[in-house]
Amino acid sequence: HAKKNGRNNYQFYMESLNRAATERFSMERDLNKALENEEFVLFYQPQVDLASRRIVGAEALIRWIHPLKGMIAPDTFIPIAEESGQIIDINRWVLQAACNQKRDWLHAGLKAIRVAVNLSGYKLSSQNIIGTIKEALGKDSADYQNLELEITENVLMQETRETLSTLKQIKALKLRIALDDFGTGYSSLSYLTSFPVDVIKIDRSFVMGCITEPKNLIIIKAIIAMGHSMDKRIVAEGIETEEQFSLMKALDCDEGQGYFFKHPVPAADFAEFLAKEKL
Ligand code: C2E
Ligand code: MG
Ligand code: MG
Ligand code: MG
């Protein structure tokens, strides 16, 4: 029976491999049409100042409304787009859409807030990000300070010299740079001194267990102490409970994001939420 089972396992393995490859291929093909068919949409999640509990920013989070499959989460298609290079066009679309939204909110009389955009993808330096930013923000130089770019360590790990030069150009434009998912990589600390980073976003895996896991608490305290000593703003990701909110506030964390405050929502819902905020 061993031989038969071995063959079955092999067949099963090949079939699932095939299925995965086919799915990947069809997603890549569909992604090509997604931009021209305007199937992408940005959701927004508030970033809250923990001391005052006021909304100070919004993180733009992309969703893909697939004509047949419905809403697809970014973790499903962003990695594929990164590998295929389609991420370059997606990054450009996201930057443009977020900047337009920011402008619309201002014109609608809502209070000025920061908007944070996720920039992923290898070879940041070869994406003409600077040109895209200038195009998206236009002439209004005051706007530049309210645009924040979130990058992760894996962006910094690739083409380090070119990436550093790109980040310096971004800083010269007065944008802010946030290091997303902080603490999950393996050389986080050295990145903080080597790259011009303004904001540290503590990964939600630490925040989630901050009450029950003493180890997480130790790491969070260390990140906040170190970040503050380097004059960086600290944002806690994934605050889901009142307890976590109180603890992060007590630890002098500057800002927070999470389901406790609000889930990511479409732009219109976000505007309503922002307008209702007590002044
Ligand atoms: P991220 O930038 O770390 O975004 C935070 C993720 O955590 C979002 O998932 C958000 O919906 C989720 N989240 C927020 N609060 C909570 C909470 O209290 N509990 C839990 N469990 N989750 C929470 P989302 O929107 O599915 O995005 C996943 C990732 O996809 C993002 O992680 C980011 O890396 C990437 N991404 C999202 N939008 C874009 C985009 O426009 N461009 C690029 N390149 N990547 C994007
Ligand atoms: Mg992010
Ligand atoms: Mg994150
Ligand atoms: Mg993430």
Coordinates of C-alpha atoms and ligand atoms in Angstrom, one line a residue:
H1 CA 0.0 0.0 0.0
A2 CA 2.9 2.3 0.6
K3 CA 3.6 2.6 -3.1
K4 CA -0.1 3.4 -3.9
N5 CA -0.3 6.0 -1.2
G6 CA 2.9 7.6 -2.4
R7 CA 1.5 7.9 -5.8
N8 CA -1.7 9.3 -4.5
N9 CA 0.1 11.9 -2.4
Y10 CA 2.2 12.8 -5.4
Q11 CA -0.9 13.2 -7.6
F12 CA -2.6 15.2 -4.9
Y13 CA 0.4 17.4 -4.6
M14 CA 0.6 18.0 -8.3
E15 CA -3.1 18.8 -8.5
S16 CA -3.0 21.4 -5.7
L17 CA 0.1 22.9 -7.2
N18 CA -1.6 23.2 -10.5
R19 CA -4.7 24.7 -9.0
A20 CA -2.6 27.3 -7.1
A21 CA -0.7 28.2 -10.3
T22 CA -3.9 28.6 -12.3
E23 CA -5.5 30.7 -9.6
R24 CA -2.4 32.9 -9.5
F25 CA -2.4 33.3 -13.3
S26 CA -6.0 34.2 -13.5
M27 CA -5.6 36.7 -10.7
E28 CA -2.7 38.3 -12.4
R29 CA -4.8 38.5 -15.6
D30 CA -7.8 40.0 -13.8
L31 CA -5.5 42.5 -12.0
N32 CA -4.5 43.9 -15.5
K33 CA -8.1 44.8 -16.1
A34 CA -8.8 46.0 -12.5
L35 CA -7.2 49.4 -13.0
E36 CA -8.9 50.4 -16.2
N37 CA -12.3 49.0 -15.0
E38 CA -11.9 51.0 -11.8
E39 CA -12.4 48.0 -9.5
F40 CA -10.1 49.2 -6.7
V41 CA -11.5 51.3 -3.8
L42 CA -9.8 52.7 -0.8
F43 CA -11.2 52.2 2.7
Y44 CA -10.1 54.4 5.6
Q45 CA -9.4 53.7 9.2
P46 CA -9.0 56.5 11.7
Q47 CA -5.7 57.0 13.5
V48 CA -6.5 58.3 17.0
D49 CA -4.5 60.5 19.4
L50 CA -4.6 58.4 22.5
A51 CA -4.4 61.2 25.0
S52 CA -7.3 63.3 23.5
R53 CA -9.0 60.5 21.7
R54 CA -9.3 62.8 18.7
I55 CA -8.9 61.6 15.1
V56 CA -5.6 62.9 13.7
G57 CA -5.2 60.8 10.6
A58 CA -6.6 58.1 8.3
E59 CA -4.8 55.1 6.9
A60 CA -5.9 54.3 3.3
L61 CA -6.4 50.5 2.8
I62 CA -7.0 49.2 -0.7
R63 CA -9.8 46.7 -1.5
W64 CA -10.5 45.0 -4.9
I65 CA -14.1 44.7 -5.9
H66 CA -13.8 41.8 -8.3
P67 CA -16.7 41.6 -10.7
L68 CA -17.2 37.9 -10.0
K69 CA -15.5 37.2 -6.7
G70 CA -16.6 40.2 -4.8
M71 CA -14.4 42.0 -2.3
I72 CA -10.8 40.7 -2.2
A73 CA -8.5 41.7 0.7
P74 CA -5.1 43.2 -0.1
D75 CA -3.1 40.4 1.5
T76 CA -4.5 38.1 -1.3
F77 CA -3.6 40.2 -4.3
I78 CA -0.8 42.7 -3.3
P79 CA 1.9 39.9 -3.0
I80 CA 0.9 38.8 -6.6
A81 CA 1.0 42.3 -7.9
E82 CA 4.4 42.8 -6.2
E83 CA 5.8 39.8 -8.0
S84 CA 4.4 40.7 -11.4
G85 CA 5.3 44.4 -11.2
Q86 CA 1.7 45.5 -11.3
I87 CA 2.3 47.0 -7.9
I88 CA 3.9 50.0 -9.6
D89 CA 0.6 51.0 -11.2
I90 CA -1.4 50.2 -8.1
N91 CA 0.9 52.3 -5.9
R92 CA 0.4 55.2 -8.3
W93 CA -3.4 54.8 -8.3
V94 CA -3.5 54.6 -4.5
L95 CA -1.3 57.7 -4.0
Q96 CA -3.5 59.6 -6.5
A97 CA -6.8 58.4 -5.0
A98 CA -5.8 59.1 -1.4
C99 CA -4.6 62.6 -2.3
N100 CA -7.8 63.4 -4.2
Q101 CA -9.8 62.2 -1.2
K102 CA -7.8 64.3 1.2
R103 CA -8.5 67.3 -1.0
D104 CA -12.2 66.5 -1.3
W105 CA -12.5 66.2 2.5
L106 CA -10.8 69.6 3.0
H107 CA -13.1 71.2 0.4
A108 CA -16.1 69.7 2.1
G109 CA -15.1 71.6 5.3
L110 CA -13.8 68.7 7.3
K111 CA -10.9 69.2 9.6
A112 CA -7.5 68.7 8.1
I113 CA -6.1 65.3 8.9
R114 CA -3.1 63.3 7.9
V115 CA -3.6 60.5 5.3
A116 CA -1.3 57.5 5.4
V117 CA -0.7 55.4 2.3
N118 CA 0.9 52.0 2.2
L119 CA 3.7 51.6 -0.3
S120 CA 4.9 48.1 -0.8
G121 CA 6.9 46.4 -3.5
Y122 CA 10.5 45.9 -4.1
K123 CA 12.7 48.4 -5.8
L124 CA 11.0 51.4 -4.4
S125 CA 13.7 53.5 -6.1
S126 CA 12.8 52.3 -9.6
Q127 CA 9.1 53.2 -9.3
N128 CA 9.5 57.0 -9.9
I129 CA 7.7 57.5 -6.5
I130 CA 8.9 61.1 -6.3
G131 CA 7.3 62.0 -9.7
T132 CA 4.1 60.2 -8.6
I133 CA 4.0 62.1 -5.3
K134 CA 4.5 65.5 -7.0
E135 CA 1.8 64.7 -9.5
A136 CA -0.7 63.4 -6.9
L137 CA -0.2 66.4 -4.5
G138 CA 0.0 69.1 -7.2
K139 CA 1.2 72.6 -6.3
D140 CA -0.2 72.8 -2.8
S141 CA 3.0 72.5 -0.7
A142 CA 1.2 72.7 2.6
D143 CA -0.4 69.4 1.7
Y144 CA 2.9 67.5 1.6
Q145 CA 3.3 67.5 5.4
N146 CA -0.1 65.7 5.8
L147 CA 0.9 62.8 3.6
E148 CA 2.5 59.9 5.3
L149 CA 4.0 56.9 3.5
E150 CA 4.0 53.5 5.3
I151 CA 6.7 51.1 4.3
T152 CA 7.9 47.8 5.8
E153 CA 11.3 46.5 6.5
N154 CA 11.4 44.3 3.4
V155 CA 11.3 47.5 1.3
L156 CA 14.4 48.7 3.2
M157 CA 16.2 45.4 2.8
Q158 CA 16.2 45.7 -1.0
E159 CA 18.6 47.9 -2.9
T160 CA 19.5 49.6 0.4
R161 CA 21.5 52.5 -1.1
E162 CA 18.9 53.4 -3.8
T163 CA 16.1 53.1 -1.3
L164 CA 17.9 55.3 1.2
S165 CA 18.3 58.0 -1.5
T166 CA 14.6 57.7 -2.5
L167 CA 13.6 58.1 1.2
K168 CA 15.8 61.2 1.5
Q169 CA 14.1 62.7 -1.5
I170 CA 10.7 62.0 0.1
K171 CA 11.9 63.7 3.3
A172 CA 13.1 66.7 1.3
L173 CA 9.5 67.0 0.1
K174 CA 8.5 67.2 3.8
L175 CA 6.4 64.0 3.7
R176 CA 6.5 61.7 6.7
I177 CA 7.7 58.1 6.6
A178 CA 6.2 55.4 8.9
L179 CA 7.8 52.0 9.5
D180 CA 4.8 49.6 9.4
D181 CA 4.5 46.3 11.2
F182 CA 7.4 47.2 13.4
G183 CA 9.0 44.4 15.5
T184 CA 8.2 41.6 13.1
G185 CA 11.3 41.8 11.1
Y186 CA 14.7 40.8 12.3
S187 CA 16.8 43.9 12.2
S188 CA 14.3 46.5 13.1
L189 CA 16.6 48.4 15.4
S190 CA 19.3 49.1 12.9
Y191 CA 16.8 50.3 10.3
L192 CA 15.7 53.1 12.8
T193 CA 19.2 54.6 12.8
S194 CA 20.0 54.1 9.1
F195 CA 16.8 55.4 7.5
P196 CA 14.9 58.7 7.9
V197 CA 11.8 57.3 9.7
D198 CA 9.4 59.6 11.6
V199 CA 6.8 57.1 12.8
I200 CA 6.9 53.6 14.3
K201 CA 3.8 51.5 14.0
I202 CA 4.0 48.7 16.6
D203 CA 2.7 45.5 14.9
R204 CA -0.6 44.3 16.1
S205 CA 0.7 40.9 17.0
F206 CA 2.4 42.7 20.0
V207 CA -0.6 44.9 20.8
M208 CA -3.1 41.9 20.7
G209 CA -1.4 40.1 23.5
C210 CA -0.3 43.1 25.5
I211 CA -2.6 42.3 28.5
T212 CA -2.0 38.6 28.7
E213 CA 1.5 38.2 27.5
P214 CA 4.2 39.8 29.7
K215 CA 6.7 39.2 26.9
N216 CA 4.7 41.4 24.5
L217 CA 4.5 44.1 27.1
I218 CA 8.3 44.2 27.6
I219 CA 8.7 44.6 23.8
I220 CA 6.1 47.3 23.6
K221 CA 7.7 49.3 26.4
A222 CA 11.1 49.0 24.9
I223 CA 9.9 50.1 21.4
I224 CA 8.1 53.2 23.0
A225 CA 11.1 54.2 25.1
M226 CA 13.6 53.8 22.3
G227 CA 11.3 55.5 19.7
H228 CA 10.6 58.5 21.9
S229 CA 14.3 58.9 22.7
M230 CA 14.8 59.1 19.0
D231 CA 12.0 61.7 18.7
K232 CA 9.7 59.3 16.8
R233 CA 5.9 59.2 16.9
I234 CA 4.6 55.8 18.1
V235 CA 1.4 54.3 16.7
A236 CA -0.1 51.0 18.1
E237 CA -1.8 48.9 15.5
G238 CA -4.7 46.6 16.2
I239 CA -6.2 48.0 19.4
E240 CA -9.4 46.0 19.8
T241 CA -10.4 46.5 23.4
E242 CA -10.9 49.3 25.9
E243 CA -8.3 47.5 28.1
Q244 CA -5.7 47.6 25.3
F245 CA -6.5 51.2 24.6
S246 CA -6.0 52.2 28.3
L247 CA -2.8 50.3 28.6
M248 CA -1.3 51.8 25.4
K249 CA -2.3 55.2 26.6
A250 CA -0.7 54.6 30.1
L251 CA 2.5 53.5 28.4
D252 CA 2.6 56.9 26.7
C253 CA 2.1 55.5 23.2
D254 CA 1.1 58.5 21.0
E255 CA -1.6 57.1 18.7
G256 CA -3.6 54.0 18.0
Q257 CA -5.6 52.3 15.3
G258 CA -7.9 49.4 15.6
Y259 CA -11.4 47.9 15.7
F260 CA -11.9 49.4 19.2
F261 CA -12.1 52.8 17.5
K262 CA -13.3 51.8 14.1
H263 CA -13.0 49.3 11.3
P264 CA -11.7 50.5 7.9
V265 CA -14.7 52.0 6.1
P266 CA -15.5 53.5 2.7
A267 CA -14.6 57.2 2.3
A268 CA -18.2 58.5 2.7
D269 CA -18.6 56.7 6.1
F270 CA -15.2 58.0 7.2
A271 CA -16.2 61.5 6.4
E272 CA -19.4 61.1 8.4
F273 CA -17.5 59.7 11.3
L274 CA -15.0 62.6 11.2
A275 CA -17.7 65.2 11.0
K276 CA -19.5 63.8 14.0
E277 CA -16.4 63.9 16.1
K278 CA -17.0 66.1 19.1
L279 CA -14.9 69.2 19.1
Ligands
C2E1 P1 -1.2 47.2 7.3 O1 -0.7 48.3 6.6 O2 -0.4 46.7 8.5 O3 -2.7 47.5 7.7 C1 -3.4 47.1 8.9 C2 -4.3 45.9 8.7 O4 -4.9 45.6 9.9 C3 -5.5 46.2 7.7 O5 -5.8 45.0 7.0 C4 -6.6 46.6 8.8 O6 -7.9 46.4 8.3 C5 -6.3 45.6 9.9 N1 -6.8 46.0 11.2 C6 -7.0 47.3 11.6 N2 -7.4 47.3 12.9 C7 -7.4 46.0 13.3 C8 -7.8 45.4 14.5 O7 -8.2 46.0 15.5 N3 -7.7 44.0 14.6 C9 -7.3 43.3 13.5 N4 -7.3 42.0 13.6 N5 -6.9 43.9 12.3 C10 -7.0 45.2 12.2 P2 -6.1 45.1 5.5 O8 -6.8 46.3 5.1 O9 -6.6 43.7 5.1 O10 -4.6 45.2 4.9 C11 -3.7 44.2 5.0 C12 -2.3 44.7 4.5 O11 -2.3 44.9 3.1 C13 -1.8 46.0 5.1 O12 -1.3 45.9 6.4 C14 -0.8 46.4 4.0 O13 0.4 45.8 4.3 C15 -1.5 45.9 2.8 N6 -2.2 47.0 2.1 C16 -3.4 47.5 2.4 N7 -3.7 48.5 1.5 C17 -2.6 48.7 0.7 C18 -2.4 49.6 -0.4 O14 -3.1 50.5 -0.7 N8 -1.2 49.4 -1.0 C19 -0.3 48.4 -0.6 N9 0.9 48.4 -1.3 N10 -0.5 47.6 0.4 C20 -1.7 47.7 1.1
MG2 MG -0.1 50.1 7.0
MG3 MG 0.8 47.2 9.9
MG4 MG 0.7 44.5 7.5

